[in-house]
Amino acid sequence: MSHHIAAEHSSASHHEHENPAALADLLERDAAVAGGYLDDASAWIGTHFDSDPEQILDLGAGTGVGTFALAQRFPTASILAVDASRAMLNHVTDGAAAAGLEQRVRTVECDLNASWPDAAAGADLVWASSSLHELSDPDRVLRDAFAALRPGGVFVAVEMDVLPSFLPAEFPPEAPGLEQRLHAELTALGWNAHHDWASTIAAAGFTSLERRQFTTQATSPTVAPYAGAWLAKMRGALVDRLDAVDQAALNALIDDDAELARIATTIRGSRTALLARRSAAADQQN
Ligand SMILES: C[S@@+](CC[C@H](N)C(=O)[O-])C[C@H]1O[C@@H](n2cnc3c(N)ncnc32)[C@H](O)[C@@H]1O
């Protein structure tokens, strides 16, 4: 659920210095607050199978929020969580142990920019949520995903459409519109330029593309700490790009849990999922 980079498909400019613990915390909070899309998307995916998928691949699994949602939706499936970060995969392993899913959830540490995991063949479903935009060569990874799917198998990519919003437009009273300015600055840095993977997916050989948008509009006490994690991430990226008034307002909000809880009560956001199939029919012709 990180930002998106349309043109270069490269994470290097923003991610290489990202603190893994902070990212893991943000991913977990995201799932807790906005994770309704996981239920909705996995239910939608299920309608594309006559019988539940047995082998699932989670590309760029992070802490495993998608892995566990799919494990819950498809109770006989085995899931291979792939990530370049051992720290992330440790969360997956720990989560699997806590949920009694050790027999069904495996991890493989693999930098998808450099290679494709051998263990990933014969999948019924490949899921890539908020991860394609981080890859240096998503075209190649999608071709590898196509090859790893059995004929008739399904590929799903999910990306955020917009950065999540938490603050009212009139905040702060002395200079309304802080969040809009933060998002505008981040957009100028290449964040949240949502890439539409439809043509890349088609070029890899997939057909029957479908698209579904999942919106989040939730009010809950857990919004504030999630908002705080996002605002801190934004502040880190916008050092020297905010004027003194905005910098002070942002600092005051991040440093004051009670004020944050009063101001950031609602999250608004949306994600789009693209689903496509490795056609069984096309395979027979080849
Ligand atoms: C924004 S997180 C999304 C995690 C998870 N899919 C979710 O929706 O919460 C992106 C993940 O992709 C992983 N990643 C980035 N580049 C990668 C690469 N080259 N190979 C494998 N994983 C990568 C990161 O380590 C991170 O865990």
PDB file of C-alpha atoms and ligand atoms in Angstrom:
ATOM      1  CA  MET A   1       0.000   0.000   0.000  1.00  0.00           C
ATOM      2  CA  SER A   2       2.773   2.293  -0.696  1.00  0.00           C
ATOM      3  CA  HIS A   3       2.961   5.051  -3.280  1.00  0.00           C
ATOM      4  CA  HIS A   4       3.012   4.395  -6.981  1.00  0.00           C
ATOM      5  CA  ILE A   5       5.458   5.401  -9.609  1.00  0.00           C
ATOM      6  CA  ALA A   6       4.073   5.348 -13.098  1.00  0.00           C
ATOM      7  CA  ALA A   7       6.875   6.150 -15.424  1.00  0.00           C
ATOM      8  CA  GLU A   8       9.925   4.308 -14.221  1.00  0.00           C
ATOM      9  CA  HIS A   9       8.264   1.502 -12.250  1.00  0.00           C
ATOM     10  CA  SER A  10      11.176   1.969  -9.960  1.00  0.00           C
ATOM     11  CA  SER A  11      11.226   1.988  -6.218  1.00  0.00           C
ATOM     12  CA  ALA A  12      14.797   3.064  -5.885  1.00  0.00           C
ATOM     13  CA  SER A  13      14.169   6.762  -5.447  1.00  0.00           C
ATOM     14  CA  HIS A  14      11.854   6.415  -2.471  1.00  0.00           C
ATOM     15  CA  HIS A  15      12.078   2.945  -1.017  1.00  0.00           C
ATOM     16  CA  GLU A  16      15.654   1.986  -0.652  1.00  0.00           C
ATOM     17  CA  HIS A  17      16.021   3.925   2.577  1.00  0.00           C
ATOM     18  CA  GLU A  18      12.623   2.963   3.930  1.00  0.00           C
ATOM     19  CA  ASN A  19      12.750   1.575   7.442  1.00  0.00           C
ATOM     20  CA  PRO A  20      11.424  -2.019   7.192  1.00  0.00           C
ATOM     21  CA  ALA A  21       9.909  -1.892  10.682  1.00  0.00           C
ATOM     22  CA  ALA A  22       8.036   1.323   9.859  1.00  0.00           C
ATOM     23  CA  LEU A  23       6.788  -0.138   6.560  1.00  0.00           C
ATOM     24  CA  ALA A  24       5.676  -3.351   8.264  1.00  0.00           C
ATOM     25  CA  ASP A  25       3.830  -1.304  10.881  1.00  0.00           C
ATOM     26  CA  LEU A  26       2.129   0.756   8.161  1.00  0.00           C
ATOM     27  CA  LEU A  27       1.083  -2.366   6.207  1.00  0.00           C
ATOM     28  CA  GLU A  28      -0.419  -3.951   9.303  1.00  0.00           C
ATOM     29  CA  ARG A  29      -2.283  -0.778  10.237  1.00  0.00           C
ATOM     30  CA  ASP A  30      -3.499  -0.434   6.654  1.00  0.00           C
ATOM     31  CA  ALA A  31      -4.977  -3.926   6.748  1.00  0.00           C
ATOM     32  CA  ALA A  32      -6.583  -3.292  10.132  1.00  0.00           C
ATOM     33  CA  VAL A  33      -8.211  -0.026   9.060  1.00  0.00           C
ATOM     34  CA  ALA A  34      -8.757  -0.371   5.307  1.00  0.00           C
ATOM     35  CA  GLY A  35      -8.509  -4.135   4.856  1.00  0.00           C
ATOM     36  CA  GLY A  36     -12.141  -4.562   3.834  1.00  0.00           C
ATOM     37  CA  TYR A  37     -10.885  -4.652   0.243  1.00  0.00           C
ATOM     38  CA  LEU A  38      -9.120  -7.946   1.060  1.00  0.00           C
ATOM     39  CA  ASP A  39     -12.424  -9.626   1.901  1.00  0.00           C
ATOM     40  CA  ASP A  40     -14.170  -8.101  -1.106  1.00  0.00           C
ATOM     41  CA  ALA A  41     -11.363  -8.826  -3.577  1.00  0.00           C
ATOM     42  CA  SER A  42     -10.855 -12.411  -2.414  1.00  0.00           C
ATOM     43  CA  ALA A  43     -14.618 -13.068  -2.648  1.00  0.00           C
ATOM     44  CA  TRP A  44     -14.603 -11.622  -6.176  1.00  0.00           C
ATOM     45  CA  ILE A  45     -11.621 -13.795  -7.101  1.00  0.00           C
ATOM     46  CA  GLY A  46     -13.462 -16.859  -5.800  1.00  0.00           C
ATOM     47  CA  THR A  47     -16.237 -16.320  -8.346  1.00  0.00           C
ATOM     48  CA  HIS A  48     -13.653 -16.928 -11.109  1.00  0.00           C
ATOM     49  CA  PHE A  49     -12.933 -20.499 -10.024  1.00  0.00           C
ATOM     50  CA  ASP A  50     -15.147 -23.569 -10.433  1.00  0.00           C
ATOM     51  CA  SER A  51     -13.273 -25.122  -7.551  1.00  0.00           C
ATOM     52  CA  ASP A  52     -11.137 -23.174  -5.090  1.00  0.00           C
ATOM     53  CA  PRO A  53      -7.504 -22.450  -6.046  1.00  0.00           C
ATOM     54  CA  GLU A  54      -5.066 -24.879  -4.449  1.00  0.00           C
ATOM     55  CA  GLN A  55      -1.738 -23.181  -5.164  1.00  0.00           C
ATOM     56  CA  ILE A  56      -1.444 -19.433  -4.635  1.00  0.00           C
ATOM     57  CA  LEU A  57       1.498 -17.102  -5.099  1.00  0.00           C
ATOM     58  CA  ASP A  58       1.656 -13.742  -3.277  1.00  0.00           C
ATOM     59  CA  LEU A  59       4.195 -11.496  -5.031  1.00  0.00           C
ATOM     60  CA  GLY A  60       5.715  -8.822  -2.787  1.00  0.00           C
ATOM     61  CA  ALA A  61       3.770 -10.251   0.128  1.00  0.00           C
ATOM     62  CA  GLY A  62       5.011  -7.768   2.736  1.00  0.00           C
ATOM     63  CA  THR A  63       3.751  -8.798   6.164  1.00  0.00           C
ATOM     64  CA  GLY A  64       1.276 -11.185   4.538  1.00  0.00           C
ATOM     65  CA  VAL A  65      -2.048  -9.379   4.762  1.00  0.00           C
ATOM     66  CA  GLY A  66      -2.990 -10.740   1.329  1.00  0.00           C
ATOM     67  CA  THR A  67      -1.540 -14.171   2.085  1.00  0.00           C
ATOM     68  CA  PHE A  68      -3.715 -14.519   5.179  1.00  0.00           C
ATOM     69  CA  ALA A  69      -6.852 -13.116   3.553  1.00  0.00           C
ATOM     70  CA  LEU A  70      -6.481 -15.637   0.721  1.00  0.00           C
ATOM     71  CA  ALA A  71      -5.724 -18.458   3.174  1.00  0.00           C
ATOM     72  CA  GLN A  72      -8.952 -17.632   4.963  1.00  0.00           C
ATOM     73  CA  ARG A  73     -11.001 -17.362   1.775  1.00  0.00           C
ATOM     74  CA  PHE A  74      -9.621 -20.579   0.255  1.00  0.00           C
ATOM     75  CA  PRO A  75      -9.270 -22.974   3.192  1.00  0.00           C
ATOM     76  CA  THR A  76      -7.486 -25.771   1.337  1.00  0.00           C
ATOM     77  CA  ALA A  77      -5.008 -23.581  -0.543  1.00  0.00           C
ATOM     78  CA  SER A  78      -1.245 -23.558  -0.057  1.00  0.00           C
ATOM     79  CA  ILE A  79       0.258 -20.106  -0.373  1.00  0.00           C
ATOM     80  CA  LEU A  80       3.800 -19.128  -1.243  1.00  0.00           C
ATOM     81  CA  ALA A  81       4.649 -15.627  -0.029  1.00  0.00           C
ATOM     82  CA  VAL A  82       7.451 -14.068  -2.084  1.00  0.00           C
ATOM     83  CA  ASP A  83       9.340 -10.990  -0.957  1.00  0.00           C
ATOM     84  CA  ALA A  84      12.825  -9.538  -1.260  1.00  0.00           C
ATOM     85  CA  SER A  85      12.820  -8.627   2.422  1.00  0.00           C
ATOM     86  CA  ARG A  86      13.591 -11.295   5.005  1.00  0.00           C
ATOM     87  CA  ALA A  87      12.225  -8.957   7.682  1.00  0.00           C
ATOM     88  CA  MET A  88       8.851  -8.884   5.917  1.00  0.00           C
ATOM     89  CA  LEU A  89       8.814 -12.628   5.463  1.00  0.00           C
ATOM     90  CA  ASN A  90       9.528 -13.112   9.169  1.00  0.00           C
ATOM     91  CA  HIS A  91       6.185 -11.377   9.808  1.00  0.00           C
ATOM     92  CA  VAL A  92       4.536 -13.844   7.446  1.00  0.00           C
ATOM     93  CA  THR A  93       6.145 -16.816   9.183  1.00  0.00           C
ATOM     94  CA  ASP A  94       5.195 -15.519  12.623  1.00  0.00           C
ATOM     95  CA  GLY A  95       1.635 -14.754  11.485  1.00  0.00           C
ATOM     96  CA  ALA A  96       1.288 -18.218   9.979  1.00  0.00           C
ATOM     97  CA  ALA A  97       2.456 -19.824  13.221  1.00  0.00           C
ATOM     98  CA  ALA A  98       0.064 -17.703  15.275  1.00  0.00           C
ATOM     99  CA  ALA A  99      -2.843 -18.679  13.012  1.00  0.00           C
ATOM    100  CA  GLY A 100      -1.910 -22.365  12.826  1.00  0.00           C
ATOM    101  CA  LEU A 101      -1.208 -22.028   9.103  1.00  0.00           C
ATOM    102  CA  GLU A 102       2.383 -23.344   9.061  1.00  0.00           C
ATOM    103  CA  GLN A 103       1.361 -26.247   6.828  1.00  0.00           C
ATOM    104  CA  ARG A 104      -0.280 -23.991   4.247  1.00  0.00           C
ATOM    105  CA  VAL A 105       1.875 -20.859   4.174  1.00  0.00           C
ATOM    106  CA  ARG A 106       5.483 -20.930   2.992  1.00  0.00           C
ATOM    107  CA  THR A 107       7.846 -18.073   2.286  1.00  0.00           C
ATOM    108  CA  VAL A 108      10.603 -17.563  -0.228  1.00  0.00           C
ATOM    109  CA  GLU A 109      13.069 -14.705  -0.152  1.00  0.00           C
ATOM    110  CA  CYS A 110      13.529 -13.557  -3.726  1.00  0.00           C
ATOM    111  CA  ASP A 111      14.375 -10.254  -5.355  1.00  0.00           C
ATOM    112  CA  LEU A 112      11.952 -10.312  -8.266  1.00  0.00           C
ATOM    113  CA  ASN A 113      14.076  -7.700 -10.036  1.00  0.00           C
ATOM    114  CA  ALA A 114      16.821 -10.288 -10.313  1.00  0.00           C
ATOM    115  CA  SER A 115      15.077 -13.648 -10.570  1.00  0.00           C
ATOM    116  CA  TRP A 116      11.908 -15.681 -10.296  1.00  0.00           C
ATOM    117  CA  PRO A 117      11.480 -18.273  -7.526  1.00  0.00           C
ATOM    118  CA  ASP A 118      11.784 -21.879  -8.733  1.00  0.00           C
ATOM    119  CA  ALA A 119       9.175 -22.975  -6.212  1.00  0.00           C
ATOM    120  CA  ALA A 120       6.526 -20.823  -7.878  1.00  0.00           C
ATOM    121  CA  ALA A 121       5.443 -23.115 -10.710  1.00  0.00           C
ATOM    122  CA  GLY A 122       1.965 -24.573 -11.174  1.00  0.00           C
ATOM    123  CA  ALA A 123      -0.004 -21.809  -9.467  1.00  0.00           C
ATOM    124  CA  ASP A 124      -3.774 -21.459  -9.760  1.00  0.00           C
ATOM    125  CA  LEU A 125      -3.722 -17.849  -8.581  1.00  0.00           C
ATOM    126  CA  VAL A 126      -1.041 -15.158  -8.531  1.00  0.00           C
ATOM    127  CA  TRP A 127      -1.778 -12.112  -6.342  1.00  0.00           C
ATOM    128  CA  ALA A 128       0.324  -8.936  -6.457  1.00  0.00           C
ATOM    129  CA  SER A 129      -0.980  -6.165  -4.206  1.00  0.00           C
ATOM    130  CA  SER A 130       0.811  -2.816  -4.055  1.00  0.00           C
ATOM    131  CA  SER A 131       3.958  -4.494  -5.266  1.00  0.00           C
ATOM    132  CA  LEU A 132       4.144  -4.279  -9.071  1.00  0.00           C
ATOM    133  CA  HIS A 133       4.910  -0.572  -8.920  1.00  0.00           C
ATOM    134  CA  GLU A 134       8.010  -1.351  -6.878  1.00  0.00           C
ATOM    135  CA  LEU A 135       9.606  -3.562  -9.533  1.00  0.00           C
ATOM    136  CA  SER A 136      12.209  -2.400 -12.016  1.00  0.00           C
ATOM    137  CA  ASP A 137      10.919  -4.712 -14.785  1.00  0.00           C
ATOM    138  CA  PRO A 138       7.250  -5.505 -14.173  1.00  0.00           C
ATOM    139  CA  ASP A 139       6.850  -6.652 -17.809  1.00  0.00           C
ATOM    140  CA  ARG A 140       9.305  -9.505 -17.204  1.00  0.00           C
ATOM    141  CA  VAL A 141       7.778 -10.406 -13.855  1.00  0.00           C
ATOM    142  CA  LEU A 142       4.333 -10.579 -15.451  1.00  0.00           C
ATOM    143  CA  ARG A 143       5.665 -12.890 -18.156  1.00  0.00           C
ATOM    144  CA  ASP A 144       7.166 -15.068 -15.421  1.00  0.00           C
ATOM    145  CA  ALA A 145       3.849 -15.007 -13.554  1.00  0.00           C
ATOM    146  CA  PHE A 146       2.074 -16.073 -16.740  1.00  0.00           C
ATOM    147  CA  ALA A 147       4.490 -18.976 -17.174  1.00  0.00           C
ATOM    148  CA  ALA A 148       4.073 -19.984 -13.518  1.00  0.00           C
ATOM    149  CA  LEU A 149       0.292 -20.189 -13.774  1.00  0.00           C
ATOM    150  CA  ARG A 150      -1.391 -23.358 -14.912  1.00  0.00           C
ATOM    151  CA  PRO A 151      -3.642 -22.918 -17.980  1.00  0.00           C
ATOM    152  CA  GLY A 152      -6.889 -21.379 -16.772  1.00  0.00           C
ATOM    153  CA  GLY A 153      -5.135 -19.788 -13.793  1.00  0.00           C
ATOM    154  CA  VAL A 154      -5.849 -16.254 -12.609  1.00  0.00           C
ATOM    155  CA  PHE A 155      -3.608 -13.240 -12.057  1.00  0.00           C
ATOM    156  CA  VAL A 156      -4.684 -10.300  -9.866  1.00  0.00           C
ATOM    157  CA  ALA A 157      -2.901  -6.970  -9.415  1.00  0.00           C
ATOM    158  CA  VAL A 158      -4.076  -4.418  -6.853  1.00  0.00           C
ATOM    159  CA  GLU A 159      -2.914  -0.834  -6.537  1.00  0.00           C
ATOM    160  CA  MET A 160      -4.060   2.168  -4.547  1.00  0.00           C
ATOM    161  CA  ASP A 161      -5.797   4.762  -6.722  1.00  0.00           C
ATOM    162  CA  VAL A 162      -5.109   7.688  -4.433  1.00  0.00           C
ATOM    163  CA  LEU A 163      -3.198   8.362  -1.284  1.00  0.00           C
ATOM    164  CA  PRO A 164      -5.453   7.783   1.709  1.00  0.00           C
ATOM    165  CA  SER A 165      -7.008  10.937   3.185  1.00  0.00           C
ATOM    166  CA  PHE A 166      -7.559  11.512   6.878  1.00  0.00           C
ATOM    167  CA  LEU A 167      -7.711  15.240   7.495  1.00  0.00           C
ATOM    168  CA  PRO A 168     -10.659  17.598   7.069  1.00  0.00           C
ATOM    169  CA  ALA A 169     -10.233  20.167   4.288  1.00  0.00           C
ATOM    170  CA  GLU A 170     -10.379  23.014   6.812  1.00  0.00           C
ATOM    171  CA  PHE A 171      -7.354  21.718   8.749  1.00  0.00           C
ATOM    172  CA  PRO A 172      -5.375  23.492  10.087  1.00  0.00           C
ATOM    173  CA  PRO A 173      -7.575  26.492  10.825  1.00  0.00           C
ATOM    174  CA  GLU A 174      -4.702  28.935  10.292  1.00  0.00           C
ATOM    175  CA  ALA A 175      -3.959  27.547   6.792  1.00  0.00           C
ATOM    176  CA  PRO A 176      -6.688  25.149   5.562  1.00  0.00           C
ATOM    177  CA  GLY A 177      -5.838  22.450   3.048  1.00  0.00           C
ATOM    178  CA  LEU A 178      -2.711  20.897   4.571  1.00  0.00           C
ATOM    179  CA  GLU A 179      -3.510  17.391   3.335  1.00  0.00           C
ATOM    180  CA  GLN A 180      -4.159  18.562  -0.214  1.00  0.00           C
ATOM    181  CA  ARG A 181      -0.796  20.345  -0.199  1.00  0.00           C
ATOM    182  CA  LEU A 182       0.956  17.245   1.162  1.00  0.00           C
ATOM    183  CA  HIS A 183      -0.562  15.113  -1.570  1.00  0.00           C
ATOM    184  CA  ALA A 184       0.322  17.669  -4.247  1.00  0.00           C
ATOM    185  CA  GLU A 185       3.950  17.714  -3.104  1.00  0.00           C
ATOM    186  CA  LEU A 186       4.085  13.939  -3.018  1.00  0.00           C
ATOM    187  CA  THR A 187       2.584  13.760  -6.495  1.00  0.00           C
ATOM    188  CA  ALA A 188       5.345  16.107  -7.665  1.00  0.00           C
ATOM    189  CA  LEU A 189       7.807  13.588  -6.239  1.00  0.00           C
ATOM    190  CA  GLY A 190       6.221  10.788  -8.261  1.00  0.00           C
ATOM    191  CA  TRP A 191       4.050   9.287  -5.523  1.00  0.00           C
ATOM    192  CA  ASN A 192       0.593   8.086  -6.285  1.00  0.00           C
ATOM    193  CA  ALA A 193       0.881   8.277 -10.055  1.00  0.00           C
ATOM    194  CA  HIS A 194      -1.326   5.237 -10.339  1.00  0.00           C
ATOM    195  CA  HIS A 195      -0.124   2.960 -13.044  1.00  0.00           C
ATOM    196  CA  ASP A 196      -2.727   1.083 -14.983  1.00  0.00           C
ATOM    197  CA  TRP A 197      -1.263  -2.370 -15.533  1.00  0.00           C
ATOM    198  CA  ALA A 198      -3.885  -3.440 -18.103  1.00  0.00           C
ATOM    199  CA  SER A 199      -1.606  -3.182 -21.143  1.00  0.00           C
ATOM    200  CA  THR A 200       1.318  -4.816 -19.335  1.00  0.00           C
ATOM    201  CA  ILE A 201      -0.928  -7.671 -18.254  1.00  0.00           C
ATOM    202  CA  ALA A 202      -2.205  -8.144 -21.803  1.00  0.00           C
ATOM    203  CA  ALA A 203       1.315  -7.997 -23.242  1.00  0.00           C
ATOM    204  CA  ALA A 204       2.335 -10.852 -20.944  1.00  0.00           C
ATOM    205  CA  GLY A 205      -0.311 -13.037 -22.611  1.00  0.00           C
ATOM    206  CA  PHE A 206      -3.242 -12.742 -20.208  1.00  0.00           C
ATOM    207  CA  THR A 207      -6.805 -12.389 -21.473  1.00  0.00           C
ATOM    208  CA  SER A 208     -10.315 -11.765 -20.102  1.00  0.00           C
ATOM    209  CA  LEU A 209      -9.223  -8.704 -18.148  1.00  0.00           C
ATOM    210  CA  GLU A 210     -11.653  -7.397 -15.552  1.00  0.00           C
ATOM    211  CA  ARG A 211     -11.385  -4.391 -13.316  1.00  0.00           C
ATOM    212  CA  ARG A 212     -12.949  -3.641  -9.964  1.00  0.00           C
ATOM    213  CA  GLN A 213     -12.608  -0.673  -7.639  1.00  0.00           C
ATOM    214  CA  PHE A 214     -12.793  -1.004  -3.864  1.00  0.00           C
ATOM    215  CA  THR A 215     -13.439   2.178  -1.917  1.00  0.00           C
ATOM    216  CA  THR A 216     -12.707   2.736   1.740  1.00  0.00           C
ATOM    217  CA  GLN A 217     -14.641   5.201   3.828  1.00  0.00           C
ATOM    218  CA  ALA A 218     -14.307   4.189   7.448  1.00  0.00           C
ATOM    219  CA  THR A 219     -14.524   5.863  10.800  1.00  0.00           C
ATOM    220  CA  SER A 220     -12.840   4.097  13.682  1.00  0.00           C
ATOM    221  CA  PRO A 221     -10.521   4.700  16.639  1.00  0.00           C
ATOM    222  CA  THR A 222      -7.773   2.851  14.747  1.00  0.00           C
ATOM    223  CA  VAL A 223      -7.760   5.479  11.999  1.00  0.00           C
ATOM    224  CA  ALA A 224      -5.687   7.941  14.051  1.00  0.00           C
ATOM    225  CA  PRO A 225      -2.599   5.756  14.610  1.00  0.00           C
ATOM    226  CA  TYR A 226      -2.728   4.702  10.957  1.00  0.00           C
ATOM    227  CA  ALA A 227      -2.989   8.354   9.947  1.00  0.00           C
ATOM    228  CA  GLY A 228      -0.043   9.128  12.227  1.00  0.00           C
ATOM    229  CA  ALA A 229       2.080   6.467  10.516  1.00  0.00           C
ATOM    230  CA  TRP A 230       1.202   7.876   7.079  1.00  0.00           C
ATOM    231  CA  LEU A 231       1.782  11.479   8.106  1.00  0.00           C
ATOM    232  CA  ALA A 232       5.184  10.544   9.542  1.00  0.00           C
ATOM    233  CA  LYS A 233       6.066   8.786   6.281  1.00  0.00           C
ATOM    234  CA  MET A 234       4.979  11.858   4.326  1.00  0.00           C
ATOM    235  CA  ARG A 235       6.922  14.178   6.620  1.00  0.00           C
ATOM    236  CA  GLY A 236      10.031  12.071   6.028  1.00  0.00           C
ATOM    237  CA  ALA A 237       9.616  12.403   2.275  1.00  0.00           C
ATOM    238  CA  LEU A 238       8.815  16.121   2.319  1.00  0.00           C
ATOM    239  CA  VAL A 239      11.701  17.435   4.379  1.00  0.00           C
ATOM    240  CA  ASP A 240      12.529  20.925   3.025  1.00  0.00           C
ATOM    241  CA  ARG A 241       9.476  20.954   0.751  1.00  0.00           C
ATOM    242  CA  LEU A 242       6.928  22.349   3.213  1.00  0.00           C
ATOM    243  CA  ASP A 243       6.690  25.922   4.399  1.00  0.00           C
ATOM    244  CA  ALA A 244       7.135  26.682   8.085  1.00  0.00           C
ATOM    245  CA  VAL A 245       3.393  26.875   8.821  1.00  0.00           C
ATOM    246  CA  ASP A 246       2.666  23.489   7.267  1.00  0.00           C
ATOM    247  CA  GLN A 247       5.733  21.950   8.852  1.00  0.00           C
ATOM    248  CA  ALA A 248       4.655  23.175  12.279  1.00  0.00           C
ATOM    249  CA  ALA A 249       1.063  21.985  11.828  1.00  0.00           C
ATOM    250  CA  LEU A 250       2.260  18.564  10.684  1.00  0.00           C
ATOM    251  CA  ASN A 251       4.735  18.228  13.549  1.00  0.00           C
ATOM    252  CA  ALA A 252       2.124  19.266  16.100  1.00  0.00           C
ATOM    253  CA  LEU A 253      -0.332  16.698  14.766  1.00  0.00           C
ATOM    254  CA  ILE A 254       2.134  13.823  14.621  1.00  0.00           C
ATOM    255  CA  ASP A 255       3.465  14.582  18.098  1.00  0.00           C
ATOM    256  CA  ASP A 256       0.087  14.910  19.820  1.00  0.00           C
ATOM    257  CA  ASP A 257      -1.851  11.628  19.925  1.00  0.00           C
ATOM    258  CA  ALA A 258      -4.920  13.217  21.497  1.00  0.00           C
ATOM    259  CA  GLU A 259      -5.094  15.948  18.850  1.00  0.00           C
ATOM    260  CA  LEU A 260      -4.532  13.400  16.088  1.00  0.00           C
ATOM    261  CA  ALA A 261      -7.354  11.247  17.464  1.00  0.00           C
ATOM    262  CA  ARG A 262      -9.630  14.307  17.504  1.00  0.00           C
ATOM    263  CA  ILE A 263      -8.776  15.394  13.953  1.00  0.00           C
ATOM    264  CA  ALA A 264      -8.165  12.110  12.079  1.00  0.00           C
ATOM    265  CA  THR A 265     -11.303  10.068  12.619  1.00  0.00           C
ATOM    266  CA  THR A 266     -12.142   8.980   9.070  1.00  0.00           C
ATOM    267  CA  ILE A 267     -10.177   7.409   6.250  1.00  0.00           C
ATOM    268  CA  ARG A 268     -11.096   7.853   2.597  1.00  0.00           C
ATOM    269  CA  GLY A 269      -9.334   5.968  -0.153  1.00  0.00           C
ATOM    270  CA  SER A 270      -9.692   3.500  -2.969  1.00  0.00           C
ATOM    271  CA  ARG A 271      -7.895   0.668  -4.687  1.00  0.00           C
ATOM    272  CA  THR A 272      -8.338  -0.915  -8.094  1.00  0.00           C
ATOM    273  CA  ALA A 273      -7.907  -4.621  -8.769  1.00  0.00           C
ATOM    274  CA  LEU A 274      -7.221  -5.982 -12.251  1.00  0.00           C
ATOM    275  CA  LEU A 275      -7.954  -9.650 -12.810  1.00  0.00           C
ATOM    276  CA  ALA A 276      -6.938 -11.635 -15.895  1.00  0.00           C
ATOM    277  CA  ARG A 277      -6.625 -15.224 -16.910  1.00  0.00           C
ATOM    278  CA  ARG A 278      -4.056 -17.454 -18.538  1.00  0.00           C
ATOM    279  CA  SER A 279      -6.450 -18.856 -21.057  1.00  0.00           C
ATOM    280  CA  ALA A 280      -6.739 -22.632 -21.109  1.00  0.00           C
ATOM    281  CA  ALA A 281      -7.967 -22.441 -24.724  1.00  0.00           C
ATOM    282  CA  ALA A 282      -5.015 -20.391 -25.963  1.00  0.00           C
ATOM    283  CA  ASP A 283      -2.697 -22.846 -24.297  1.00  0.00           C
ATOM    284  CA  GLN A 284      -4.192 -25.771 -26.171  1.00  0.00           C
ATOM    285  CA  GLN A 285      -3.581 -24.018 -29.484  1.00  0.00           C
ATOM    286  CA  ASN A 286       0.123 -23.517 -28.711  1.00  0.00           C
TER     287      ASN A 286
HETATM  288  C1  LIG B   1       3.983  -1.772  -0.346  1.00  0.00           C
HETATM  289  S1  LIG B   1       4.464  -3.362   0.146  1.00  0.00           S
HETATM  290  C2  LIG B   1       2.993  -4.305  -0.146  1.00  0.00           C
HETATM  291  C3  LIG B   1       2.952  -5.534   0.700  1.00  0.00           C
HETATM  292  C4  LIG B   1       1.688  -6.369   0.597  1.00  0.00           C
HETATM  293  N1  LIG B   1       1.500  -6.938  -0.716  1.00  0.00           N
HETATM  294  C5  LIG B   1       0.483  -5.563   1.024  1.00  0.00           C
HETATM  295  O1  LIG B   1      -0.402  -5.311   0.192  1.00  0.00           O
HETATM  296  O2  LIG B   1       0.418  -5.165   2.197  1.00  0.00           O
HETATM  297  C6  LIG B   1       5.504  -3.874  -1.192  1.00  0.00           C
HETATM  298  C7  LIG B   1       6.296  -5.136  -0.885  1.00  0.00           C
HETATM  299  O3  LIG B   1       7.019  -5.493  -2.070  1.00  0.00           O
HETATM  300  C8  LIG B   1       8.301  -5.941  -1.688  1.00  0.00           C
HETATM  301  N2  LIG B   1       9.217  -5.764  -2.795  1.00  0.00           N
HETATM  302  C9  LIG B   1       9.673  -4.606  -3.319  1.00  0.00           C
HETATM  303  N3  LIG B   1      10.525  -4.837  -4.318  1.00  0.00           N
HETATM  304  C10 LIG B   1      10.626  -6.182  -4.445  1.00  0.00           C
HETATM  305  C11 LIG B   1      11.372  -7.038  -5.293  1.00  0.00           C
HETATM  306  N4  LIG B   1      12.203  -6.544  -6.198  1.00  0.00           N
HETATM  307  N5  LIG B   1      11.233  -8.367  -5.153  1.00  0.00           N
HETATM  308  C12 LIG B   1      10.405  -8.885  -4.219  1.00  0.00           C
HETATM  309  N6  LIG B   1       9.674  -8.117  -3.371  1.00  0.00           N
HETATM  310  C13 LIG B   1       9.786  -6.782  -3.477  1.00  0.00           C
HETATM  311  C14 LIG B   1       8.659  -5.083  -0.493  1.00  0.00           C
HETATM  312  O4  LIG B   1       9.672  -5.690   0.319  1.00  0.00           O
HETATM  313  C15 LIG B   1       7.313  -4.970   0.225  1.00  0.00           C
HETATM  314  O5  LIG B   1       7.158  -5.974   1.181  1.00  0.00           O
END
